[in-house]
Short mmCIF file of C-alpha atoms in Angstrom, two decimals:
data_model
loop_
_atom_site.label_atom_id
_atom_site.label_comp_id
_atom_site.label_asym_id
_atom_site.label_seq_id
_atom_site.Cartn_x
_atom_site.Cartn_y
_atom_site.Cartn_z
CA MET O 1 0.83 -21.54 -47.02
CA THR O 2 -0.69 -22.58 -43.78
CA LEU O 3 -2.55 -20.45 -41.64
CA ALA O 4 -1.71 -19.40 -38.06
CA PRO O 5 -4.54 -20.58 -35.89
CA ARG O 6 -5.10 -17.24 -34.48
CA ALA O 7 -5.46 -16.07 -38.24
CA LEU O 8 -7.34 -19.09 -39.75
CA LEU O 9 -10.12 -18.09 -36.33
CA GLU O 10 -10.26 -14.75 -37.35
CA ARG O 11 -11.15 -15.63 -41.08
CA ALA O 12 -13.66 -18.31 -39.88
CA LEU O 13 -15.30 -15.67 -37.65
CA PHE O 14 -15.81 -13.14 -40.31
CA HIS O 15 -16.08 -15.27 -43.12
CA ARG O 16 -18.62 -14.06 -45.80
CA LEU O 17 -20.97 -17.58 -45.32
CA PRO O 18 -23.08 -17.57 -42.46
CA TRP O 19 -22.92 -20.94 -41.44
CA VAL O 20 -18.81 -20.36 -41.18
CA ARG O 21 -19.36 -17.69 -38.55
CA LEU O 22 -21.79 -19.66 -36.67
CA GLY O 23 -19.76 -22.88 -36.68
CA ALA O 24 -16.69 -20.60 -35.50
CA VAL O 25 -18.48 -19.09 -32.65
CA LEU O 26 -20.00 -22.44 -31.73
CA ALA O 27 -16.15 -23.81 -31.93
CA VAL O 28 -14.80 -20.90 -29.37
CA CYS O 29 -18.07 -21.40 -27.07
CA LEU O 30 -16.80 -24.96 -26.75
CA ALA O 31 -13.19 -24.27 -25.86
CA VAL O 32 -13.78 -22.01 -23.49
CA ALA O 33 -17.25 -23.39 -21.40
CA VAL O 34 -15.48 -27.66 -21.90
CA PRO O 35 -12.11 -26.54 -19.51
CA ALA O 36 -14.45 -23.84 -17.14
CA GLY O 37 -16.85 -26.57 -16.73
CA ALA O 38 -14.60 -29.03 -16.20
CA VAL O 39 -12.96 -26.72 -13.52
CA LEU O 40 -16.41 -25.93 -12.11
CA GLY O 41 -17.00 -29.85 -11.75
CA LEU O 42 -13.71 -30.52 -10.05
CA ALA O 43 -13.55 -28.17 -7.96
CA GLY O 44 -16.73 -26.58 -6.90
CA TRP O 45 -18.55 -23.44 -7.70
CA MET O 46 -16.93 -21.55 -5.46
CA TYR O 47 -13.06 -22.56 -5.55
CA GLY O 48 -13.36 -23.24 -9.33
CA SER O 49 -15.11 -19.82 -10.36
CA ALA O 50 -12.13 -18.61 -7.75
CA LEU O 51 -9.89 -20.28 -10.27
CA LEU O 52 -11.05 -19.18 -12.94
CA VAL O 53 -11.10 -15.54 -12.11
CA GLY O 54 -7.17 -15.85 -10.56
CA ALA O 55 -6.25 -17.36 -14.15
CA ALA O 56 -8.06 -14.37 -16.32
CA LEU O 57 -6.60 -12.12 -13.71
CA GLY O 58 -3.50 -13.77 -13.93
CA TYR O 59 -3.36 -13.88 -18.06
CA LEU O 60 -3.91 -10.16 -18.20
CA MET O 61 -1.02 -9.27 -15.28
CA LEU O 62 1.10 -11.36 -17.30
CA ARG O 63 0.11 -9.39 -20.70
CA HIS O 64 0.27 -6.14 -19.48
CA LEU O 65 2.08 -4.74 -16.64
CA MET O 66 0.05 -1.94 -15.84
CA ALA O 67 -2.75 -4.72 -15.16
CA GLY O 68 -0.07 -6.28 -12.53
CA LEU O 69 0.18 -2.40 -11.05
CA LEU O 70 -3.61 -2.09 -10.71
CA ALA O 71 -4.14 -5.25 -9.22
CA LEU O 72 -1.54 -4.61 -6.89
CA VAL O 73 -3.36 -1.62 -5.32
CA GLY O 74 -6.33 -3.41 -5.30
CA ILE O 75 -4.53 -6.46 -2.82
CA ILE O 76 -2.91 -3.31 -0.81
CA CYS O 77 -5.98 -1.44 0.08
CA LEU O 78 -8.69 -4.25 -0.10
CA LEU O 79 -7.05 -7.48 0.47
CA PRO O 80 -3.70 -7.01 1.90
CA PHE O 81 -3.86 -10.19 3.94
CA ALA O 82 -5.27 -12.65 1.81
CA ALA O 83 -3.55 -16.15 1.15
CA LEU O 84 -4.50 -19.05 -0.96
CA PRO O 85 -5.93 -21.86 0.97
CA ILE O 86 -3.26 -24.02 0.40
CA ASP O 87 -0.01 -24.93 2.00
CA ILE O 88 3.39 -25.47 0.97
CA GLY O 89 5.27 -24.93 3.89
CA PHE O 90 3.30 -21.43 3.58
CA SER O 91 0.52 -20.29 2.15
CA PRO O 92 0.91 -18.09 -0.54
CA THR O 93 -0.53 -14.70 -0.32
CA PHE O 94 -2.80 -12.47 -3.09
CA LEU O 95 0.21 -10.33 -2.69
CA ASP O 96 3.21 -12.83 -3.23
CA LEU O 97 1.45 -13.95 -6.53
CA VAL O 98 0.53 -10.26 -7.70
CA LEU O 99 4.43 -9.19 -6.90
CA GLY O 100 5.53 -11.98 -8.54
CA ALA O 101 3.64 -11.54 -11.33
CA VAL O 102 4.48 -8.34 -11.82
CA PHE O 103 8.33 -8.69 -11.20
CA PHE O 104 8.23 -11.25 -13.83
CA VAL O 105 6.76 -9.39 -16.38
CA TRP O 106 9.00 -6.17 -16.04
CA ALA O 107 12.01 -8.76 -15.96
CA GLY O 108 11.18 -9.90 -19.40
CA ARG O 109 10.77 -6.27 -20.83
CA LEU O 110 13.93 -5.46 -19.41
CA VAL O 111 15.91 -8.22 -21.15
CA THR O 112 13.90 -7.93 -24.46
CA ARG O 113 14.48 -4.37 -23.91
CA ARG O 114 11.11 -2.88 -24.79
CA ASP O 115 10.94 0.02 -22.62
CA GLY O 116 14.55 1.37 -23.64
CA ASP O 117 17.52 1.98 -20.90
CA LEU O 118 17.00 1.14 -17.34
CA ARG O 119 15.71 4.01 -15.36
CA VAL O 120 17.64 4.77 -11.85
CA ASP O 121 15.75 8.32 -11.51
CA PRO O 122 17.04 9.39 -7.76
CA PRO O 123 16.37 8.67 -5.19
CA ALA O 124 17.19 4.95 -6.71
CA LEU O 125 21.11 4.87 -5.20
CA PRO O 126 19.82 5.07 -1.72
CA VAL O 127 17.19 2.83 -2.16
CA VAL O 128 19.98 -0.20 -3.55
CA VAL O 129 22.08 0.75 -0.56
CA PHE O 130 18.92 0.32 1.63
CA LEU O 131 18.49 -2.92 0.25
CA VAL O 132 21.65 -4.22 0.29
CA LEU O 133 22.02 -3.56 4.03
CA ALA O 134 18.66 -5.03 4.46
CA VAL O 135 20.05 -8.50 3.36
CA ILE O 136 23.84 -8.25 5.26
CA SER O 137 21.43 -7.50 8.40
CA PHE O 138 18.96 -10.55 7.57
CA ILE O 139 22.24 -12.78 6.58
CA ALA O 140 24.37 -11.51 9.79
CA GLY O 141 20.78 -12.14 11.88
CA LEU O 142 20.82 -15.86 11.19
CA ALA O 143 23.94 -16.27 13.48
CA HIS O 144 21.40 -16.11 16.77
CA ALA O 145 17.86 -17.10 15.57
CA ARG O 146 16.65 -19.81 13.43
CA LEU O 147 15.39 -19.81 9.53
CA THR O 148 11.74 -20.86 8.95
CA ALA O 149 10.09 -20.73 5.82
CA ASN O 150 7.73 -18.14 6.99
CA VAL O 151 10.72 -15.78 7.52
CA VAL O 152 12.38 -16.09 4.24
CA ARG O 153 9.15 -15.37 2.59
CA HIS O 154 8.44 -12.51 4.65
CA PHE O 155 11.69 -10.94 4.11
CA ALA O 156 11.18 -11.67 0.11
CA GLU O 157 8.12 -9.79 0.19
CA ILE O 158 9.98 -6.63 2.11
CA LEU O 159 12.43 -6.40 -0.35
CA LEU O 160 9.75 -6.82 -3.23
CA SER O 161 8.16 -4.25 -1.71
CA VAL O 162 11.14 -1.80 -1.44
CA MET O 163 11.80 -2.51 -5.18
CA VAL O 164 8.47 -1.51 -6.18
CA PHE O 165 10.02 1.78 -6.25
CA LEU O 166 12.49 0.39 -8.78
CA LEU O 167 9.77 -0.84 -10.88
CA VAL O 168 7.33 2.11 -10.92
CA ILE O 169 9.79 4.37 -12.21
CA ASN O 170 10.85 2.28 -15.13
CA ALA O 171 6.98 1.01 -15.79
CA ILE O 172 5.24 4.46 -15.68
CA ARG O 173 6.32 6.42 -18.40
CA THR O 174 3.55 9.04 -19.25
CA ARG O 175 0.74 10.91 -17.85
CA ARG O 176 -2.02 8.92 -18.43
CA GLN O 177 -0.50 6.37 -16.82
CA LEU O 178 0.53 8.46 -13.78
CA ASP O 179 -3.31 9.62 -13.43
CA LEU O 180 -4.52 5.82 -13.70
CA LEU O 181 -2.52 4.55 -11.16
CA LEU O 182 -3.39 7.86 -8.73
CA THR O 183 -6.89 7.09 -9.85
CA ALA O 184 -6.80 3.30 -9.01
CA LEU O 185 -5.89 4.22 -5.25
CA ILE O 186 -8.42 6.68 -4.62
CA VAL O 187 -10.88 4.35 -5.69
CA ALA O 188 -9.56 1.31 -3.76
CA GLY O 189 -9.30 3.38 -0.56
CA ALA O 190 -12.52 5.02 -1.04
CA GLY O 191 -13.71 0.97 -1.41
CA ALA O 192 -11.62 0.44 1.95
CA ALA O 193 -12.91 3.25 3.71
CA LEU O 194 -16.63 2.45 2.50
CA VAL O 195 -16.12 -1.45 4.23
CA GLY O 196 -14.36 -0.20 7.38
CA ILE O 197 -17.66 2.53 7.73
CA ALA O 198 -20.05 -0.20 6.88
CA LEU O 199 -18.53 -2.97 9.26
CA TYR O 200 -18.27 -0.34 12.31
CA VAL O 201 -22.03 0.95 12.13
CA LEU O 202 -23.40 -2.26 11.39
CA PRO O 203 -24.19 -4.71 14.60
CA GLU O 204 -21.27 -6.35 15.99
CA ASP O 205 -22.54 -9.72 15.46
CA LEU O 206 -23.10 -9.22 11.56
CA SER O 207 -19.59 -7.94 11.27
CA VAL O 208 -18.12 -10.65 13.03
CA ARG O 209 -19.99 -13.23 10.65
CA LEU O 210 -19.36 -10.86 7.31
CA LEU O 211 -15.62 -10.36 8.22
CA SER O 212 -15.44 -14.36 9.23
CA LEU O 213 -16.32 -14.89 5.57
CA LEU O 214 -12.97 -13.99 4.72
CA ARG O 215 -11.83 -17.26 6.37
CA VAL O 216 -11.79 -18.68 3.07
CA VAL O 217 -8.67 -16.83 1.95
CA ARG O 218 -6.74 -16.88 5.31
CA TYR O 219 -8.43 -14.64 7.39
CA PRO O 220 -8.94 -14.34 10.95
CA SER O 221 -12.60 -15.31 11.76
CA GLY O 222 -14.57 -15.08 15.19
CA PRO O 223 -15.40 -12.28 17.40
CA GLU O 224 -11.53 -11.61 18.07
CA VAL O 225 -11.70 -9.97 14.33
CA LEU O 226 -13.18 -6.62 16.07
CA ARG O 227 -10.73 -4.51 17.62
CA TYR O 228 -11.43 -2.07 20.72
CA VAL O 229 -9.55 0.75 21.99
CA GLU O 230 -6.76 -0.90 24.33
CA ASP O 231 -8.29 -4.14 23.22
CA ASN O 232 -10.85 -3.14 26.15
CA PRO O 233 -14.78 -4.10 24.47
CA GLU O 234 -15.93 -1.83 27.20
CA LEU O 235 -14.34 0.98 25.38
CA PRO O 236 -15.14 2.63 21.80
CA LEU O 237 -15.05 0.09 18.73
CA ARG O 238 -12.04 0.64 16.18
CA ALA O 239 -12.60 0.70 12.12
CA ILE O 240 -10.83 -2.17 10.71
CA SER O 241 -12.22 -2.65 7.23
CA THR O 242 -10.26 -5.51 5.84
CA SER O 243 -6.98 -4.62 7.23
CA VAL O 244 -7.20 -6.47 9.90
CA ASP O 245 -5.29 -3.94 12.64
CA PRO O 246 -7.02 -0.18 12.84
CA ASN O 247 -3.66 1.77 12.92
CA VAL O 248 -2.38 0.22 9.53
CA LEU O 249 -6.03 0.76 7.79
CA GLY O 250 -5.08 4.18 9.32
CA GLY O 251 -1.54 4.24 7.84
CA MET O 252 -2.81 3.36 4.57
CA LEU O 253 -5.78 6.32 4.76
CA ILE O 254 -2.84 8.70 5.29
CA PHE O 255 -1.58 7.86 1.79
CA VAL O 256 -4.93 7.82 0.17
CA THR O 257 -6.23 10.62 1.73
CA THR O 258 -3.51 12.77 0.92
CA ILE O 259 -3.87 12.37 -2.76
CA THR O 260 -7.55 12.60 -2.69
CA ALA O 261 -7.24 15.97 -0.76
CA ALA O 262 -4.90 17.16 -3.64
CA GLN O 263 -7.05 16.49 -6.30
CA VAL O 264 -10.19 17.77 -4.75
CA VAL O 265 -8.35 21.25 -4.91
CA ALA O 266 -6.42 20.72 -8.19
CA PRO O 267 -7.71 22.41 -10.95
CA ARG O 268 -8.23 20.02 -13.43
CA PRO O 269 -8.78 16.64 -11.11
CA VAL O 270 -8.45 13.34 -12.30
CA LEU O 271 -12.66 12.44 -11.38
CA ARG O 272 -15.12 14.42 -10.74
CA ARG O 273 -14.83 17.20 -8.34
CA GLY O 274 -18.31 16.45 -6.42
CA LEU O 275 -17.27 12.49 -6.20
CA LEU O 276 -14.08 13.60 -5.19
CA VAL O 277 -15.26 15.46 -2.11
CA GLY O 278 -17.60 12.68 -1.17
CA ILE O 279 -14.49 10.19 -1.28
CA LEU O 280 -12.19 12.59 0.73
CA LEU O 281 -14.96 13.00 3.47
CA THR O 282 -15.65 8.82 3.56
CA MET O 283 -12.16 8.51 3.72
CA VAL O 284 -11.50 11.33 6.85
CA ALA O 285 -14.64 9.36 8.58
CA CYS O 286 -12.99 6.20 8.44
CA LEU O 287 -9.68 7.35 9.55
CA ILE O 288 -11.33 9.05 12.53
CA LEU O 289 -12.85 5.59 13.43
CA THR O 290 -10.07 3.57 13.21
CA TYR O 291 -9.16 5.71 16.68
CA SER O 292 -5.17 5.48 15.20
CA ARG O 293 -3.99 8.77 16.64
CA GLY O 294 -0.62 8.70 14.93
CA SER O 295 -2.64 8.22 11.17
CA PHE O 296 -4.52 11.36 12.48
CA ALA O 297 -1.47 12.86 13.52
CA GLY O 298 0.26 11.84 10.18
CA LEU O 299 -2.54 13.10 8.03
CA ALA O 300 -3.03 16.45 9.53
CA ALA O 301 0.89 16.93 9.26
CA ALA O 302 0.71 15.94 5.38
CA ILE O 303 -2.74 18.86 4.99
CA GLY O 304 -0.63 21.06 6.69
CA LEU O 305 2.49 21.11 4.71
CA MET O 306 0.48 20.71 1.48
CA ALA O 307 -1.66 23.86 2.12
CA LEU O 308 1.67 25.34 3.56
CA LEU O 309 3.40 25.35 0.12
CA ARG O 310 0.52 25.65 -2.23
CA TYR O 311 -3.16 24.60 -1.63
CA ARG O 312 -4.41 27.19 1.16
CA ARG O 313 -7.87 26.41 1.23
CA LEU O 314 -6.78 23.15 2.52
CA PHE O 315 -6.10 24.88 5.96
CA TRP O 316 -10.00 25.80 5.83
CA ILE O 317 -11.13 22.02 5.17
CA GLY O 318 -8.44 20.95 8.21
CA LEU O 319 -10.16 23.71 10.29
CA ALA O 320 -13.93 22.49 9.43
CA ILE O 321 -12.57 18.96 9.97
CA LEU O 322 -10.86 20.09 13.47
CA ALA O 323 -14.64 21.83 14.25
CA VAL O 324 -16.56 19.25 13.29
CA LEU O 325 -14.32 16.81 15.78
CA LEU O 326 -14.33 19.12 18.88
CA LEU O 327 -17.88 19.85 18.74
CA LEU O 328 -20.46 16.93 18.15
CA PRO O 329 -21.14 14.74 20.71
CA PRO O 330 -20.47 11.58 18.99
CA THR O 331 -16.78 12.75 18.65
CA GLN O 332 -15.97 13.59 22.14
CA SER O 333 -14.57 9.87 22.90
CA TYR O 334 -12.37 10.48 19.84
CA VAL O 335 -11.34 13.96 21.46
CA ALA O 336 -10.22 12.30 24.58
CA HIS O 337 -8.46 9.38 23.53
CA PHE O 338 -6.40 11.61 21.73
CA VAL O 339 -5.72 13.76 24.32
CA GLU O 340 -5.15 11.14 26.59
CA GLY O 341 -2.50 9.78 24.27
CA VAL O 342 -0.71 13.26 23.83
CA GLN O 343 -0.75 13.58 27.88
CA GLY O 344 0.79 10.22 28.25
CA GLU O 345 -1.89 9.11 30.13
CA ASP O 346 -3.35 5.95 28.73
CA LEU O 347 -1.95 2.46 29.01
CA ALA O 348 -1.38 2.45 25.09
CA THR O 349 1.13 5.43 25.18
CA GLN O 350 2.70 4.43 28.00
CA MET O 351 3.56 0.98 26.93
CA ARG O 352 5.16 2.88 24.04
CA PHE O 353 7.52 5.17 26.28
CA GLY O 354 8.63 1.41 27.50
CA GLU O 355 9.09 0.29 24.09
CA TYR O 356 11.11 3.02 22.76
CA ARG O 357 13.83 2.71 25.86
CA ASP O 358 13.88 -0.83 25.10
CA ALA O 359 14.75 -0.39 21.71
CA LEU O 360 17.02 2.20 22.42
CA ARG O 361 18.91 -0.37 24.76
CA LEU O 362 18.85 -3.21 22.03
CA ILE O 363 20.30 -0.53 19.32
CA ALA O 364 23.05 0.73 21.84
CA ARG O 365 24.67 -2.88 22.13
CA TYR O 366 24.17 -3.49 18.07
CA PRO O 367 24.55 -0.24 16.22
CA TRP O 368 26.09 -0.77 12.99
CA PHE O 369 24.01 -3.47 11.43
CA GLY O 370 21.45 -4.01 14.33
CA VAL O 371 20.18 -7.93 14.85
CA GLY O 372 18.21 -8.99 12.13
CA PHE O 373 14.82 -9.88 11.83
CA SER O 374 14.80 -13.20 12.83
CA GLY O 375 15.22 -12.31 16.60
CA THR O 376 17.89 -10.60 19.20
CA PRO O 377 20.81 -12.53 20.66
CA ASP O 378 20.22 -11.65 24.50
CA ILE O 379 17.23 -13.10 26.60
CA ASP O 380 16.53 -9.63 27.54
CA THR O 381 15.80 -7.83 24.61
CA TYR O 382 13.11 -8.13 22.38
CA LEU O 383 12.69 -7.11 18.45
CA GLY O 384 9.75 -5.01 17.82
CA VAL O 385 8.74 -1.04 18.59
CA SER O 386 6.26 1.24 17.38
CA ASN O 387 8.30 3.87 15.90
CA VAL O 388 9.60 2.42 12.06
CA TYR O 389 12.32 4.61 12.42
CA LEU O 390 13.34 2.80 15.61
CA LEU O 391 12.83 -0.75 14.05
CA ILE O 392 14.56 0.14 11.14
CA ALA O 393 17.20 0.90 13.70
CA GLU O 394 17.03 -2.18 15.91
CA GLU O 395 17.04 -4.69 12.94
CA MET O 396 19.38 -2.97 10.42
CA GLY O 397 21.54 -0.64 12.48
CA VAL O 398 22.12 3.34 12.40
CA LEU O 399 23.51 2.36 8.45
CA GLY O 400 20.13 0.87 7.49
CA LEU O 401 18.39 4.28 9.32
CA VAL O 402 20.69 6.19 7.37
CA ALA O 403 19.86 4.76 3.87
CA PHE O 404 16.36 4.89 4.76
CA LEU O 405 16.71 8.49 5.79
CA ALA O 406 18.57 9.27 2.80
CA ALA O 407 16.31 8.08 0.01
CA ALA O 408 13.52 10.02 1.80
CA GLY O 409 15.43 13.48 1.85
CA THR O 410 16.14 12.67 -1.68
CA PHE O 411 12.89 12.78 -2.96
CA PHE O 412 11.52 15.32 -0.65
CA TRP O 413 14.34 17.79 -1.71
CA ARG O 414 13.66 16.61 -5.59
CA VAL O 415 9.85 17.23 -5.06
CA LEU O 416 10.64 20.45 -3.19
CA ASP O 417 12.43 21.64 -6.22
CA ALA O 418 10.17 20.23 -8.69
CA LEU O 419 7.45 22.52 -6.77
CA HIS O 420 9.14 25.67 -7.72
CA ARG O 421 9.62 24.73 -11.35
CA CYS O 422 6.25 23.52 -11.50
CA PRO O 423 3.91 26.98 -11.51
CA PRO O 424 0.37 26.84 -9.42
CA GLY O 425 -2.23 25.37 -11.61
CA ALA O 426 0.05 23.19 -13.82
CA PRO O 427 -1.42 19.99 -14.90
CA LEU O 428 0.92 18.16 -12.60
CA GLU O 429 0.84 20.02 -9.60
CA ALA O 430 -1.77 18.05 -8.02
CA ALA O 431 0.08 14.61 -8.62
CA LEU O 432 3.54 16.51 -7.22
CA LEU O 433 1.65 17.49 -3.88
CA GLY O 434 -0.39 14.58 -3.18
CA THR O 435 2.27 11.97 -3.75
CA GLY O 436 4.99 14.03 -1.93
CA MET O 437 3.12 15.08 1.01
CA ALA O 438 1.14 11.51 0.97
CA VAL O 439 5.18 10.28 1.59
CA ALA O 440 5.34 13.18 4.23
CA GLY O 441 2.60 12.04 6.17
CA GLY O 442 3.15 8.12 6.16
CA LEU O 443 6.83 9.17 7.63
CA ALA O 444 5.22 11.59 9.91
CA GLY O 445 2.92 8.89 11.16
CA GLY O 446 5.80 5.95 11.24
CA LEU O 447 6.91 8.02 14.64
CA LEU O 448 3.94 6.22 16.28
CA ASP O 449 3.78 3.12 14.58
CA HIS O 450 5.73 0.45 12.38
CA TYR O 451 3.68 -1.15 9.79
CA LEU O 452 6.01 0.63 7.23
CA PHE O 453 8.85 -1.91 7.59
CA ASN O 454 7.55 -4.62 9.05
CA LEU O 455 8.02 -8.22 8.16
CA SER O 456 3.74 -8.69 9.49
CA PHE O 457 2.75 -5.89 7.03
CA PRO O 458 4.77 -5.71 3.63
CA HIS O 459 1.81 -4.30 1.84
CA ALA O 460 2.22 -0.99 3.75
CA SER O 461 6.02 -0.78 2.57
CA ALA O 462 4.82 -1.53 -0.91
CA LEU O 463 2.16 1.30 -0.58
CA LEU O 464 5.04 3.86 0.60
CA TRP O 465 7.72 2.79 -2.21
CA LEU O 466 4.63 2.91 -4.84
CA VAL O 467 3.70 6.28 -3.89
CA VAL O 468 7.54 7.13 -3.74
CA GLY O 469 7.82 5.73 -7.50
CA LEU O 470 4.92 7.66 -8.62
CA GLY O 471 5.89 10.93 -7.03
CA THR O 472 9.64 10.60 -8.77
CA VAL O 473 7.47 9.75 -12.05
CA THR O 474 5.84 12.73 -11.36
CA ILE O 475 9.22 15.14 -11.18
CA ARG O 476 10.51 13.54 -14.24
CA LEU O 477 7.60 14.56 -16.46
CA ILE O 478 7.65 18.03 -14.82
CA HIS O 479 11.44 18.07 -15.64
CA THR O 480 10.40 16.93 -19.57
CA PRO O 481 7.32 18.37 -20.15
CA GLU O 482 7.49 16.62 -23.60
CA ALA O 483 7.11 12.90 -22.05
CA ALA O 484 4.10 14.62 -20.00
#
């Protein structure tokens, strides 16, 4: 009987004769070294190494769906705008590749029924309705806007980002998998915060040079990579990490900081409590350095709700952070910037008010299905507003906004119901409150920004629906203790 190549190799590697084992090891080394050397020789050390690492990661993602989800978390937090240095009508981003891989693997598992039946835990129905309405608005909008490869790509990214919810509730079945993804979000978020703080405190010339190294993966380069309050170099610098935009970085930090805060006060956290406290302080410091008032308000709403519902100790942590902001001299510029925004005195806030008026005028003209995602039919209107709800209503009309709010409302109703079933100190309490209040904080921050449903920031939308999916899995595990 002829042995399969794998069985033959295993037999040779564990053969009783030493020279057979040595020959097998040499054969394996040559089989790996020859193609790797050819790639490095033809593509150069930098591109060749990237190809080899990418091939290894791609293999892992195609073999294991969890590896793809972990890669998705890393891309969202650390390299959200990285793209391949090639042009096929557009430059595929790392996010495109990872989303394509995880959905390909998931589709294969569905076809082969490896995961059993398709799960449609609430709020799956309003999410699907939201996706259908998005497609309808996109098609209708082509009547007055030119279709381009970039628009198609960005719209496909947004659809896949929303569908991450469906993928997560089907792929994550156990508490161990849930804890692994929560830990990945905390660690990746901590990495992004550390990079943001480091680039902020380094000399500006050095920060520009370091950020410009990312031009290899299609990041912007040059002095304009740094961002300042009101885009005025005379005003304070804003932390951006690798997120390009400080508000987008702040939005990501709402989610990961809230999840980390829940673990800090949990009876049994996913990491050591001392490490989590250091991570939490790092994230809060980085969020403050973004000067993103909407993000700070969103985080305050998330932590306040969490303290109100269960973890009273978070009130004292919040008061301590507020006292530091109010008393320390280095933070006075941040406090002044926040107060100006509340009073509507600064340029950015006044521009937001103008955007809101223009958005309401556009929505009044096209109330039901919006104007689509490519542009507006009227010369006196424009698409874009610093409010995620108004932006959805512009693009998808009131029907799209209702579907979005229905999905969010269903999720929060189920979080509160599960919280009543989850006694204080229960193993899944921190995961439930962390994910639920992270979504609440992100949506509160969405009142002042648009990144959660914007074609330019699909990774932010993917993060929102990833966390909604993790919260939904937590609710399922609370309702079915044997699964947990």
